[in-house]
Short mmCIF file of N, CA and C in Angstrom, two decimals:
data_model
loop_
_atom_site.label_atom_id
_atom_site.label_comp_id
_atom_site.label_asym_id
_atom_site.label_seq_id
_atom_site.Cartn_x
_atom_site.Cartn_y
_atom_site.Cartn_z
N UNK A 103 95.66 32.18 -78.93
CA UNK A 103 95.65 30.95 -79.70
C UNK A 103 94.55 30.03 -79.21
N UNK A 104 94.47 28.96 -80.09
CA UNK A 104 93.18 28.63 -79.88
C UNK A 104 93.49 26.98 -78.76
N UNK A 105 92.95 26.63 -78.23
CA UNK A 105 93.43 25.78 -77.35
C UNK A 105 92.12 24.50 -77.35
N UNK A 106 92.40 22.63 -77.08
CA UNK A 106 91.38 22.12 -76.58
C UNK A 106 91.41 21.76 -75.22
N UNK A 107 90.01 21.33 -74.72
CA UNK A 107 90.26 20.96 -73.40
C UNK A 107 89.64 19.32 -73.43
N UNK A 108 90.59 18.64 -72.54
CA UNK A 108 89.20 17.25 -72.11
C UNK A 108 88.39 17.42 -70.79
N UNK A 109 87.83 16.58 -70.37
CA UNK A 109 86.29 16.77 -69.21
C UNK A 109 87.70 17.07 -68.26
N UNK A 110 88.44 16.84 -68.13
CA UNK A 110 89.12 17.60 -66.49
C UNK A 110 90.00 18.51 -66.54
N UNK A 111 89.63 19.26 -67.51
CA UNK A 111 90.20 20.81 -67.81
C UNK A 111 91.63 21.25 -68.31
N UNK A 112 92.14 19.77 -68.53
CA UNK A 112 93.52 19.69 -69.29
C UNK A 112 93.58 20.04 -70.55
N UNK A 113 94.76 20.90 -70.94
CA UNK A 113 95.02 21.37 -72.72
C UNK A 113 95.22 20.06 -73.24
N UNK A 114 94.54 20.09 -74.44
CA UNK A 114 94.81 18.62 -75.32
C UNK A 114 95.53 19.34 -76.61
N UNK A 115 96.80 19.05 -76.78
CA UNK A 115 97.25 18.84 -78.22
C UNK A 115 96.80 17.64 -79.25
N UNK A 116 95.63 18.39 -80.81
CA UNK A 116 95.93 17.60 -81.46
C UNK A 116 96.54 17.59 -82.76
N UNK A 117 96.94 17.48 -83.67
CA UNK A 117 97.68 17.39 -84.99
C UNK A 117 97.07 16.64 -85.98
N UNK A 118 96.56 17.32 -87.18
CA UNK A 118 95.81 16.45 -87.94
C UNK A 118 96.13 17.14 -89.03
N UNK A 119 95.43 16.82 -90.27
CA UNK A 119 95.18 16.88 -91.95
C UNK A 119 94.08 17.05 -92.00
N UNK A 120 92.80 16.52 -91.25
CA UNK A 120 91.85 16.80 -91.11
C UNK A 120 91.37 18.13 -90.95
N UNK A 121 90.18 18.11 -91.30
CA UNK A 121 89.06 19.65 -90.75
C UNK A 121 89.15 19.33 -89.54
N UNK A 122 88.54 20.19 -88.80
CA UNK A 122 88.07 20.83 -87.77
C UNK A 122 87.07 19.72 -87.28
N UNK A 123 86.01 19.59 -88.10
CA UNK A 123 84.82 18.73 -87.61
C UNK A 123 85.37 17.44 -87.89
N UNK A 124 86.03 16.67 -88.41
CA UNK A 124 86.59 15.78 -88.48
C UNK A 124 87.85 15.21 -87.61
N UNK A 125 88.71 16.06 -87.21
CA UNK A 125 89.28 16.06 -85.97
C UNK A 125 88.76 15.84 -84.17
N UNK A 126 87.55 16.73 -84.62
CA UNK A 126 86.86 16.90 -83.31
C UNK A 126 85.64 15.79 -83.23
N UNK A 127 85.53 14.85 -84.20
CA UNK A 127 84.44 13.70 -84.31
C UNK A 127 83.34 14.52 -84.48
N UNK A 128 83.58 15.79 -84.92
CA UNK A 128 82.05 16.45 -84.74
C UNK A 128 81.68 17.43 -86.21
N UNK A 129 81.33 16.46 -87.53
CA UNK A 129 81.29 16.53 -89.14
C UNK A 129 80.31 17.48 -88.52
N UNK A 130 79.42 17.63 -88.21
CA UNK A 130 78.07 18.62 -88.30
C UNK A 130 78.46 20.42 -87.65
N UNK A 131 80.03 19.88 -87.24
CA UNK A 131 80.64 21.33 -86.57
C UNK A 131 79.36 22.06 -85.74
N UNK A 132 78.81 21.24 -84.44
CA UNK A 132 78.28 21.75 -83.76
C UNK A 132 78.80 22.70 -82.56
N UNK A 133 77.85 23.66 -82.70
CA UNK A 133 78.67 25.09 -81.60
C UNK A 133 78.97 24.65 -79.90
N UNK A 134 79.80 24.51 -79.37
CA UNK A 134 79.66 24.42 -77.87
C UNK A 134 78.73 26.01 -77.38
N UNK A 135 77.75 25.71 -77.37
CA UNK A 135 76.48 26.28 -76.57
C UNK A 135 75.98 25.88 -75.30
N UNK A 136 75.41 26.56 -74.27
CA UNK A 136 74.89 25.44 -72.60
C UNK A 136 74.10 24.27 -73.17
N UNK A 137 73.08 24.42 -74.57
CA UNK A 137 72.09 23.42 -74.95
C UNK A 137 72.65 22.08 -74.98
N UNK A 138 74.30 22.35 -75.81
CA UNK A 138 74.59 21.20 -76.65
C UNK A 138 76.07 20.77 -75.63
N UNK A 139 76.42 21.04 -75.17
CA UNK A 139 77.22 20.95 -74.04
C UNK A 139 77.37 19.15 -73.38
N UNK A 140 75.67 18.73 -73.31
CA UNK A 140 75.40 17.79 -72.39
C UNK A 140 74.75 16.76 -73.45
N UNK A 141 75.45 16.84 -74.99
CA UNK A 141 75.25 15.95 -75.58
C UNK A 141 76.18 14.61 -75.24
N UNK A 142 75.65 13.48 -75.07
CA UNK A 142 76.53 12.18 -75.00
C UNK A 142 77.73 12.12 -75.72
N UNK A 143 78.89 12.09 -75.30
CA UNK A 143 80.22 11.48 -76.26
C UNK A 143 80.69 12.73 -75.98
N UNK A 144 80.41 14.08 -75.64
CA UNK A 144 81.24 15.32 -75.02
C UNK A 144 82.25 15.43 -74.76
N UNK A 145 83.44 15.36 -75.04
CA UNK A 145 84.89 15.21 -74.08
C UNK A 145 85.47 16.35 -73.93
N UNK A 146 85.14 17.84 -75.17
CA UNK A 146 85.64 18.61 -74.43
C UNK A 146 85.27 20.10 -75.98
N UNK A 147 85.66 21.01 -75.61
CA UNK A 147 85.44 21.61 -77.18
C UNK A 147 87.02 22.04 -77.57
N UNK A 148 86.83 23.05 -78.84
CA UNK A 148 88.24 23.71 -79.05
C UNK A 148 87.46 25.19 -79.17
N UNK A 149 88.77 25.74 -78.44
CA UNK A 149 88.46 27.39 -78.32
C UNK A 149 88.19 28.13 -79.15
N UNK A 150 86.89 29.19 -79.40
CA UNK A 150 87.03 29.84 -80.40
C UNK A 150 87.99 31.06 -79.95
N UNK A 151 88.38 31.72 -81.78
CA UNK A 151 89.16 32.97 -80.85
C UNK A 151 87.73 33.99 -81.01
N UNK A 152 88.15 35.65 -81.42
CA UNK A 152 87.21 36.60 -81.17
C UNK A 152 86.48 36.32 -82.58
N UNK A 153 86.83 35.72 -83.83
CA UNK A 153 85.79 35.80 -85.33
C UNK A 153 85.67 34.24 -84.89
N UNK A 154 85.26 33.27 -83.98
CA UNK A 154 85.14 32.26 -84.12
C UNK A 154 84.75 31.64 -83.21
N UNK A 155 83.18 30.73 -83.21
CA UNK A 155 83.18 30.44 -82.20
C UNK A 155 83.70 28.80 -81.82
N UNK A 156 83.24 28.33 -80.53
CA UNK A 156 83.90 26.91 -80.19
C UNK A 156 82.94 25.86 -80.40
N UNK A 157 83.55 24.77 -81.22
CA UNK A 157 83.04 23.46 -81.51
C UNK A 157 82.99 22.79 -80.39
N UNK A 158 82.22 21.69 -80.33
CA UNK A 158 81.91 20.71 -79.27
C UNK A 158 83.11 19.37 -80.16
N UNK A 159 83.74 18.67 -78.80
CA UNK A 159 84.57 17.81 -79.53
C UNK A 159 83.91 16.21 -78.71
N UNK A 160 83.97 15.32 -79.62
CA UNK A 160 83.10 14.08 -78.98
C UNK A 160 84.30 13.11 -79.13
N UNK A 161 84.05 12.43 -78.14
CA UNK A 161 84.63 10.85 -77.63
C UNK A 161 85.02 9.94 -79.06
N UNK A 162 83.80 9.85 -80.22
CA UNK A 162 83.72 8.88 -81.58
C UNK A 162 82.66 9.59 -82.23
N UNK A 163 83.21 9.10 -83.63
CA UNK A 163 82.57 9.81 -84.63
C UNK A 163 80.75 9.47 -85.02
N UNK A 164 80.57 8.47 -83.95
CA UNK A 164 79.17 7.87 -83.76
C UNK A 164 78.69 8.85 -82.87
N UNK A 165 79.53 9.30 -81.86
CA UNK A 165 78.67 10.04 -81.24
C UNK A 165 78.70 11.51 -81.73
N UNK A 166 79.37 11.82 -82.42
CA UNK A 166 79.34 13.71 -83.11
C UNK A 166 78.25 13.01 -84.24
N UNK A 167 77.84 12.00 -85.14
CA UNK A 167 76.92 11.63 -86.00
C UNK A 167 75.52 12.12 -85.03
N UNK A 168 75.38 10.98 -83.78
CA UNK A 168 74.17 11.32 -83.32
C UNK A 168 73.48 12.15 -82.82
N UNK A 169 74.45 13.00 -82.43
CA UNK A 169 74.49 14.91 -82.10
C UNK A 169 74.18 15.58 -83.15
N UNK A 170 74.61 15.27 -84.53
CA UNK A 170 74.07 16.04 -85.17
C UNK A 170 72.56 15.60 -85.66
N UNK A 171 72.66 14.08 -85.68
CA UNK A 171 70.73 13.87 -86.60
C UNK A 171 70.22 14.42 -84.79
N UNK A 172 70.63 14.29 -83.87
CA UNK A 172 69.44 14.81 -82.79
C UNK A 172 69.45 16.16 -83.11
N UNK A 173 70.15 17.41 -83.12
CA UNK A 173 70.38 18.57 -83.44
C UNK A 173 69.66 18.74 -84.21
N UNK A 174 69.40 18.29 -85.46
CA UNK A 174 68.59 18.47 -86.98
C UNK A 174 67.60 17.95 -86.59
N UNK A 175 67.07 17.20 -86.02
CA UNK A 175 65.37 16.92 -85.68
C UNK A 175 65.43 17.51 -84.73
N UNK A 176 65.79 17.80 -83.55
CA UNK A 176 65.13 18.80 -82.37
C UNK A 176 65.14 20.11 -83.27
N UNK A 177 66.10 20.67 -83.46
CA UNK A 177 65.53 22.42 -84.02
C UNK A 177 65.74 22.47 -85.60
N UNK A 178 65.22 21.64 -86.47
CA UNK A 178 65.16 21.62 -87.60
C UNK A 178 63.92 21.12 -88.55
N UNK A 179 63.73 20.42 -87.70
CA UNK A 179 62.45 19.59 -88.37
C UNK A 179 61.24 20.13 -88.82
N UNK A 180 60.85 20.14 -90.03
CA UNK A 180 59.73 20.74 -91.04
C UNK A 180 60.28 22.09 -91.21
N UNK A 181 61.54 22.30 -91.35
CA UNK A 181 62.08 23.62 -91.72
C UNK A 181 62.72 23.37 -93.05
N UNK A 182 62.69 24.31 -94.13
CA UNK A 182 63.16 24.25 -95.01
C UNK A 182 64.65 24.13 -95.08
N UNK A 183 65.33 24.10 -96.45
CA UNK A 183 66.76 24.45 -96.44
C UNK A 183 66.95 25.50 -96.21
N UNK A 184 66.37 26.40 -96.49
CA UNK A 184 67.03 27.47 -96.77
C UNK A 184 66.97 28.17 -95.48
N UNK A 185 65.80 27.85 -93.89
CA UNK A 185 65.78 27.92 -93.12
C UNK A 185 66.82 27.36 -92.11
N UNK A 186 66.79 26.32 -92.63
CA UNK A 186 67.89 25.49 -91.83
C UNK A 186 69.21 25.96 -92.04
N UNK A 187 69.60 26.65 -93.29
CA UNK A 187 71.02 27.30 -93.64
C UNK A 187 70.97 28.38 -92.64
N UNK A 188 70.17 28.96 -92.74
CA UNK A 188 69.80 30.80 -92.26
C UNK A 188 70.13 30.57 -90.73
N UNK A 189 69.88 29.18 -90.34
CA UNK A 189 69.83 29.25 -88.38
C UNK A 189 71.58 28.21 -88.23
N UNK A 190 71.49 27.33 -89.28
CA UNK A 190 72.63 26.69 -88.87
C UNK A 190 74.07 27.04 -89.26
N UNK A 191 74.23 28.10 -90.39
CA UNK A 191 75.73 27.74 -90.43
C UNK A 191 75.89 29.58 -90.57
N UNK A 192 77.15 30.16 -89.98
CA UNK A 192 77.63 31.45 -90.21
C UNK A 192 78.47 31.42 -90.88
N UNK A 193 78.47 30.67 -92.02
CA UNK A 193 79.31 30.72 -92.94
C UNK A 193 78.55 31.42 -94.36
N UNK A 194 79.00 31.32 -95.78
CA UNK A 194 78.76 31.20 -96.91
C UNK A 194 77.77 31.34 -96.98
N UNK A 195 76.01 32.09 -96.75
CA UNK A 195 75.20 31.04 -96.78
C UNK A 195 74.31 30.78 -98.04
N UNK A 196 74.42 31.39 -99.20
CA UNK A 196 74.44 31.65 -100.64
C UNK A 196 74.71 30.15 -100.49
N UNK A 197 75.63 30.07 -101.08
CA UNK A 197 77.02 28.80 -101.17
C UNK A 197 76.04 27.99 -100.51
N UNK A 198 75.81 27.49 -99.61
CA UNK A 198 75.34 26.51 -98.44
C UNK A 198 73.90 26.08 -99.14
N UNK A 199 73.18 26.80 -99.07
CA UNK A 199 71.84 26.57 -100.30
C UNK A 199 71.67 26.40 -101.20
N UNK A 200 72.51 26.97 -101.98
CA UNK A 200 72.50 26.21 -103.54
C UNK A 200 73.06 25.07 -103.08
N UNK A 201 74.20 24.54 -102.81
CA UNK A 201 74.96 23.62 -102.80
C UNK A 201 73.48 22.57 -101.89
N UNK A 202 73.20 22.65 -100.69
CA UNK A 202 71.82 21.48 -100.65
C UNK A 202 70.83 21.45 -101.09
N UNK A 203 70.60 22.70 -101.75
CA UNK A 203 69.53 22.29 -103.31
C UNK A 203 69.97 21.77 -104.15
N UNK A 204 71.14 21.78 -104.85
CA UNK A 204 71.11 20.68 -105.99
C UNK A 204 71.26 19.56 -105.43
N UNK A 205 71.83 19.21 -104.30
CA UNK A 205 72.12 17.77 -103.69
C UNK A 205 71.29 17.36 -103.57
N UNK A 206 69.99 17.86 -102.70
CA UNK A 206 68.79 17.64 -102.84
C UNK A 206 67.62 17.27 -103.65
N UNK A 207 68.21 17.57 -104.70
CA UNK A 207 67.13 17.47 -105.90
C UNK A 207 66.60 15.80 -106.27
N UNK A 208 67.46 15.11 -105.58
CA UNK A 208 67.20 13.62 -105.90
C UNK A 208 65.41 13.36 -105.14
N UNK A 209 65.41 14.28 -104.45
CA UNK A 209 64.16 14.05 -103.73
C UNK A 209 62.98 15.44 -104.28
N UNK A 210 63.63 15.97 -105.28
CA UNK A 210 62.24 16.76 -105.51
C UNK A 210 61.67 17.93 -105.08
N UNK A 211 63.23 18.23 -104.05
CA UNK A 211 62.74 19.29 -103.12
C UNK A 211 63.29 20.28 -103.39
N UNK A 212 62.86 21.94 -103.08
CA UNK A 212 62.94 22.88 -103.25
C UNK A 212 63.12 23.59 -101.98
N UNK A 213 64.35 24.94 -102.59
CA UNK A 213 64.86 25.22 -101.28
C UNK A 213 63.83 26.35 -99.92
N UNK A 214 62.74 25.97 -100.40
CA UNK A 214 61.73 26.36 -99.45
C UNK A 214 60.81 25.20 -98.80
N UNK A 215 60.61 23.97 -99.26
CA UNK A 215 59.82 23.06 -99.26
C UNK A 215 60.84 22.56 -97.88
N UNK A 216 59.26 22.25 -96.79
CA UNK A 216 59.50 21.76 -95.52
C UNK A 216 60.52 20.32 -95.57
N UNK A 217 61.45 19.97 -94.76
CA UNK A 217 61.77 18.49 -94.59
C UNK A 217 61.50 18.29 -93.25
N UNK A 218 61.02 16.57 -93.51
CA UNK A 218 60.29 16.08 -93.06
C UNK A 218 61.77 15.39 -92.12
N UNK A 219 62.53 15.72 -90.83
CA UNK A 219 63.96 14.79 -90.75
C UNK A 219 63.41 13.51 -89.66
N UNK A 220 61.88 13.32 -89.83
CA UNK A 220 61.70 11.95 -89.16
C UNK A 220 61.87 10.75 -89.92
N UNK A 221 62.14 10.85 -91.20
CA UNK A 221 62.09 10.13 -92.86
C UNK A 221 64.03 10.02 -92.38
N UNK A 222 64.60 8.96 -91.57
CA UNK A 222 65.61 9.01 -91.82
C UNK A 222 66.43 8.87 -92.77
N UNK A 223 66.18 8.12 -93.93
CA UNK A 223 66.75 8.22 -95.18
C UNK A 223 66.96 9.67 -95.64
N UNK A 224 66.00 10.48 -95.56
CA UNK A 224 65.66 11.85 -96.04
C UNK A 224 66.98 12.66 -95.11
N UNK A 225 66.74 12.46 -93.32
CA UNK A 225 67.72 13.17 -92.93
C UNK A 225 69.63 12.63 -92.80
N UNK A 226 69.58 10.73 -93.16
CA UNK A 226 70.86 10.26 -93.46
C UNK A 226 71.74 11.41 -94.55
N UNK A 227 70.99 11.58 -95.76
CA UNK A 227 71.07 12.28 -97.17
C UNK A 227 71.57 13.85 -96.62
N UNK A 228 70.56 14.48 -96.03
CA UNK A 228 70.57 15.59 -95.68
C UNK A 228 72.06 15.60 -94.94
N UNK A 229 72.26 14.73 -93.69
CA UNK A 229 73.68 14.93 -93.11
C UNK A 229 74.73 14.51 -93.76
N UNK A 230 74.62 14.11 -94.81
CA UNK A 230 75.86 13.15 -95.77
C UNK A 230 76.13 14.41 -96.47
N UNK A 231 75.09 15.46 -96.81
CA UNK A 231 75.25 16.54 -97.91
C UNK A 231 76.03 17.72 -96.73
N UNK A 232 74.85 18.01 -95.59
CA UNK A 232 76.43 18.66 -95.16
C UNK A 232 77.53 18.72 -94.31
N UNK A 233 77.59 17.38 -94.18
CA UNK A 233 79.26 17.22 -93.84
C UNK A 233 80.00 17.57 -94.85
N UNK A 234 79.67 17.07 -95.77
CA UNK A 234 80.64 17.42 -97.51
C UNK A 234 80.78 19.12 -97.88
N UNK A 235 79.79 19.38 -97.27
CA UNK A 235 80.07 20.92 -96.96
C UNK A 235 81.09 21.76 -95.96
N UNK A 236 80.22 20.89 -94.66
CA UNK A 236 80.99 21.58 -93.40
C UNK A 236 82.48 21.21 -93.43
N UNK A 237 82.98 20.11 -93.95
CA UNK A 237 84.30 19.63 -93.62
C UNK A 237 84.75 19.64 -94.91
N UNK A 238 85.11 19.00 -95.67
CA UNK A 238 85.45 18.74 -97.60
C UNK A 238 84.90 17.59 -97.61
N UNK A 239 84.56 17.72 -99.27
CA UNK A 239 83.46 16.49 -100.09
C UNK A 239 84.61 15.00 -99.72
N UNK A 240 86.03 15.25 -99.71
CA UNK A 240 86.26 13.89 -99.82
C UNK A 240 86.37 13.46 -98.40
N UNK A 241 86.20 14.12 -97.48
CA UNK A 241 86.20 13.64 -96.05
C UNK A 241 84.59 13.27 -96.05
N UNK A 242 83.83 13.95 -96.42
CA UNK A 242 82.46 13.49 -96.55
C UNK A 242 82.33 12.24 -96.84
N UNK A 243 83.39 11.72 -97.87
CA UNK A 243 82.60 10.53 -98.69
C UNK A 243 83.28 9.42 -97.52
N UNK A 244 84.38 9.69 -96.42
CA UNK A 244 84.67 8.65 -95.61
C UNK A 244 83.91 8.36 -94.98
N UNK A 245 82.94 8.98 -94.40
CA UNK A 245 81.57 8.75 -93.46
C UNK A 245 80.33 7.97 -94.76
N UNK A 246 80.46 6.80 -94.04
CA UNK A 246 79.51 6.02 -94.72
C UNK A 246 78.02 5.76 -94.52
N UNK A 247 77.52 5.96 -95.35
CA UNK A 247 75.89 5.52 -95.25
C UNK A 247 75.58 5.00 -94.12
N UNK A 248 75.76 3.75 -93.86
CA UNK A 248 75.61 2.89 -92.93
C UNK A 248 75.71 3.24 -91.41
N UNK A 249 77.04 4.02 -91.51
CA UNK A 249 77.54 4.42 -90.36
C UNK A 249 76.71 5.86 -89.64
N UNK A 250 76.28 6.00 -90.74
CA UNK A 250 74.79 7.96 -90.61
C UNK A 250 74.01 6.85 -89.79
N UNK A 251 73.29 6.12 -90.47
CA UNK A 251 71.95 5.33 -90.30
C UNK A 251 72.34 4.70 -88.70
N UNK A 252 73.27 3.78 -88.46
CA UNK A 252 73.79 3.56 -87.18
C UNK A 252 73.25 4.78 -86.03
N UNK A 253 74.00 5.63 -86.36
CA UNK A 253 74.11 6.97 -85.29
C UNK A 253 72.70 7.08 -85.29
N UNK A 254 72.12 8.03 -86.57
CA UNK A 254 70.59 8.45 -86.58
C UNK A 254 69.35 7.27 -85.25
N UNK A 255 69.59 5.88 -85.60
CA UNK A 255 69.21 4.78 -84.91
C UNK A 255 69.55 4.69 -83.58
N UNK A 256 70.67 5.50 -82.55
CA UNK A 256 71.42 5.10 -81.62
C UNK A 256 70.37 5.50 -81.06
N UNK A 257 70.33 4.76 -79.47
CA UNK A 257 69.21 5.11 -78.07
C UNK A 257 68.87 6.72 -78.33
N UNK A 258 67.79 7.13 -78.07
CA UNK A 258 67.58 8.66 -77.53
C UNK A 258 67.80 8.89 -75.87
N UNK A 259 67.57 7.77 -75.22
CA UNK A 259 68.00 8.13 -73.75
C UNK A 259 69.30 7.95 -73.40
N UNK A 260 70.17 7.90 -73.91
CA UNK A 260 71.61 8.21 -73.61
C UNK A 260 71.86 8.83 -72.50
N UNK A 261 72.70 8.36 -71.50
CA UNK A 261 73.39 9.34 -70.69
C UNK A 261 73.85 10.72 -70.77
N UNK A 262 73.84 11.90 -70.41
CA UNK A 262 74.56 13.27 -70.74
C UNK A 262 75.67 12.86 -70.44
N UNK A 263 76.41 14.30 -71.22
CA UNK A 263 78.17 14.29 -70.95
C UNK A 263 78.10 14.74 -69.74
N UNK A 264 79.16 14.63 -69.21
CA UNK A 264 79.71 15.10 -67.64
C UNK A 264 80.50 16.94 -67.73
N UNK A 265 80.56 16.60 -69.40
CA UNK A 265 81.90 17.86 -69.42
C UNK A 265 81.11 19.07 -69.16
N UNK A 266 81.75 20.06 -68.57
CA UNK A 266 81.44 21.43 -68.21
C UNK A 266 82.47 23.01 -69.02
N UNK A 267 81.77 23.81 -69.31
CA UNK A 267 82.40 24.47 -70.29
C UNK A 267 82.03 25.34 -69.61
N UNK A 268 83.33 26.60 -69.06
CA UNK A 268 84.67 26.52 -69.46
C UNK A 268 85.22 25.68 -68.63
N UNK A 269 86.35 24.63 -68.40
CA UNK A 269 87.13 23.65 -67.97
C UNK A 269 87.49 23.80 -66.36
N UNK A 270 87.38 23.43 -65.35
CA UNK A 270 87.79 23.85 -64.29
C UNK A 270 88.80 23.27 -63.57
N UNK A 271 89.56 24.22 -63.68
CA UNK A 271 91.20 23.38 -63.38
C UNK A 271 91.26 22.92 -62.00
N UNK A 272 91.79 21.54 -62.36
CA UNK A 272 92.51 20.75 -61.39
C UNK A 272 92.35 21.06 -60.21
N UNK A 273 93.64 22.24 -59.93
CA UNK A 273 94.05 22.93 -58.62
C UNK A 273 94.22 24.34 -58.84
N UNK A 274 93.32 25.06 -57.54
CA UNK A 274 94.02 26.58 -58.07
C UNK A 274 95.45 26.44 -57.67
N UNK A 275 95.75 27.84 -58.49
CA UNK A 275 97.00 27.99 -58.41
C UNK A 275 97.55 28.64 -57.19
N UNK A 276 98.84 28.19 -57.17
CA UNK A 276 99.43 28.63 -55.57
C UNK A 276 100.04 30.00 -55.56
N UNK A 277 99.68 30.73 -54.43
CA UNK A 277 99.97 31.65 -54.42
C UNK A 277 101.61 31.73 -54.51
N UNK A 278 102.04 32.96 -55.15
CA UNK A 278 103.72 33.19 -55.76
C UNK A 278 103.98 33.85 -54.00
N UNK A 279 104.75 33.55 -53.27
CA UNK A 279 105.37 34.13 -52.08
C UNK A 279 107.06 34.83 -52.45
N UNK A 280 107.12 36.13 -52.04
CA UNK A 280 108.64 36.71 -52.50
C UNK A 280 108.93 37.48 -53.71
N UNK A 281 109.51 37.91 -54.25
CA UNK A 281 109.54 38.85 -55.02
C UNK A 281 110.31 38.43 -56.36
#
């Protein structure tokens, strides 16, 4: 079963209605990888099982926002959609491209044509389109404009997370004496 942890290696029960990325403050459902690990707001991931891997879970939904516009401009930038589908999601990925090409179309762009994600308006749009993907359109529409643009805007020198993956418990365990 699938389990979360926080930074001091404790199981966290949570209970929601929510997605996944919405639970975990993290709409862009970024992978717990060593890269992304030591993004700011880190508190802990949830386990993948063997068809699944593990999300990174953040502190506030400002900080899973700014993880993802940093994520999309560090290894995305002047990459197409259809590039950016092909590296970012193991899901659908048919589905995933059409669906940010037509979203896209307000800007003219085609699902080969470079984006530019230093044009934050361009990459606000871009992350508004797939959260509505990664999580559902109406959880999408709770994340507000304003609140993208906030994050996208937050410091780049941020502190790293502290958290370490996999969790390192507390105390080892005591040895069983007797039979």
């Amino acid at each position: 079963s699938k389990k979360k942890y926080d930074v001091g290696g404790n199981v966290v029960k949570v209970e929601s209605t929510h997605s996944k990325g919405m639970r975990n403050n993290n709409p862009g459902n970024i992978w717990a990888i060593p890269s992304t690990l030591s993004y700011h707001g880190v508190i802990g991931t949830d386990s993948g099982s063997e068809h699944e891997e593990a999300f990174l879970i953040f502190d506030t939904m400002k900080h899973g926002l700014r993880a993802m516009a940093h994520n999309l401009r560090k290894n995305y930038n002047k990459k197409s959609i259809k590039e950016i589908v092909d590296k970012y999601s193991r899901t659908d990925r048919t589905a995933y491209k059409e669906y940010l090409a037509d979203k896209m179309k307000t800007y003219n762009i085609k699902e080969t044509d470079k984006l530019d994600l230093d044009n934050e308006v361009l990459l606000k749009d871009l992350m508004k389109n797939m959260i509505s993907f990664e999580t559902t359109p109406e959880e999408g529409k709770e994340i507000s404009d304003s609140t993208i643009l906030n994050a996208i805007n937050m410091p780049k020198n941020m502190p790293d997370s502290r958290f370490q993956y996999p969790p390192i418990p507390k105390e080892k365990p005591k040895k069983m004496e007797g039979g």
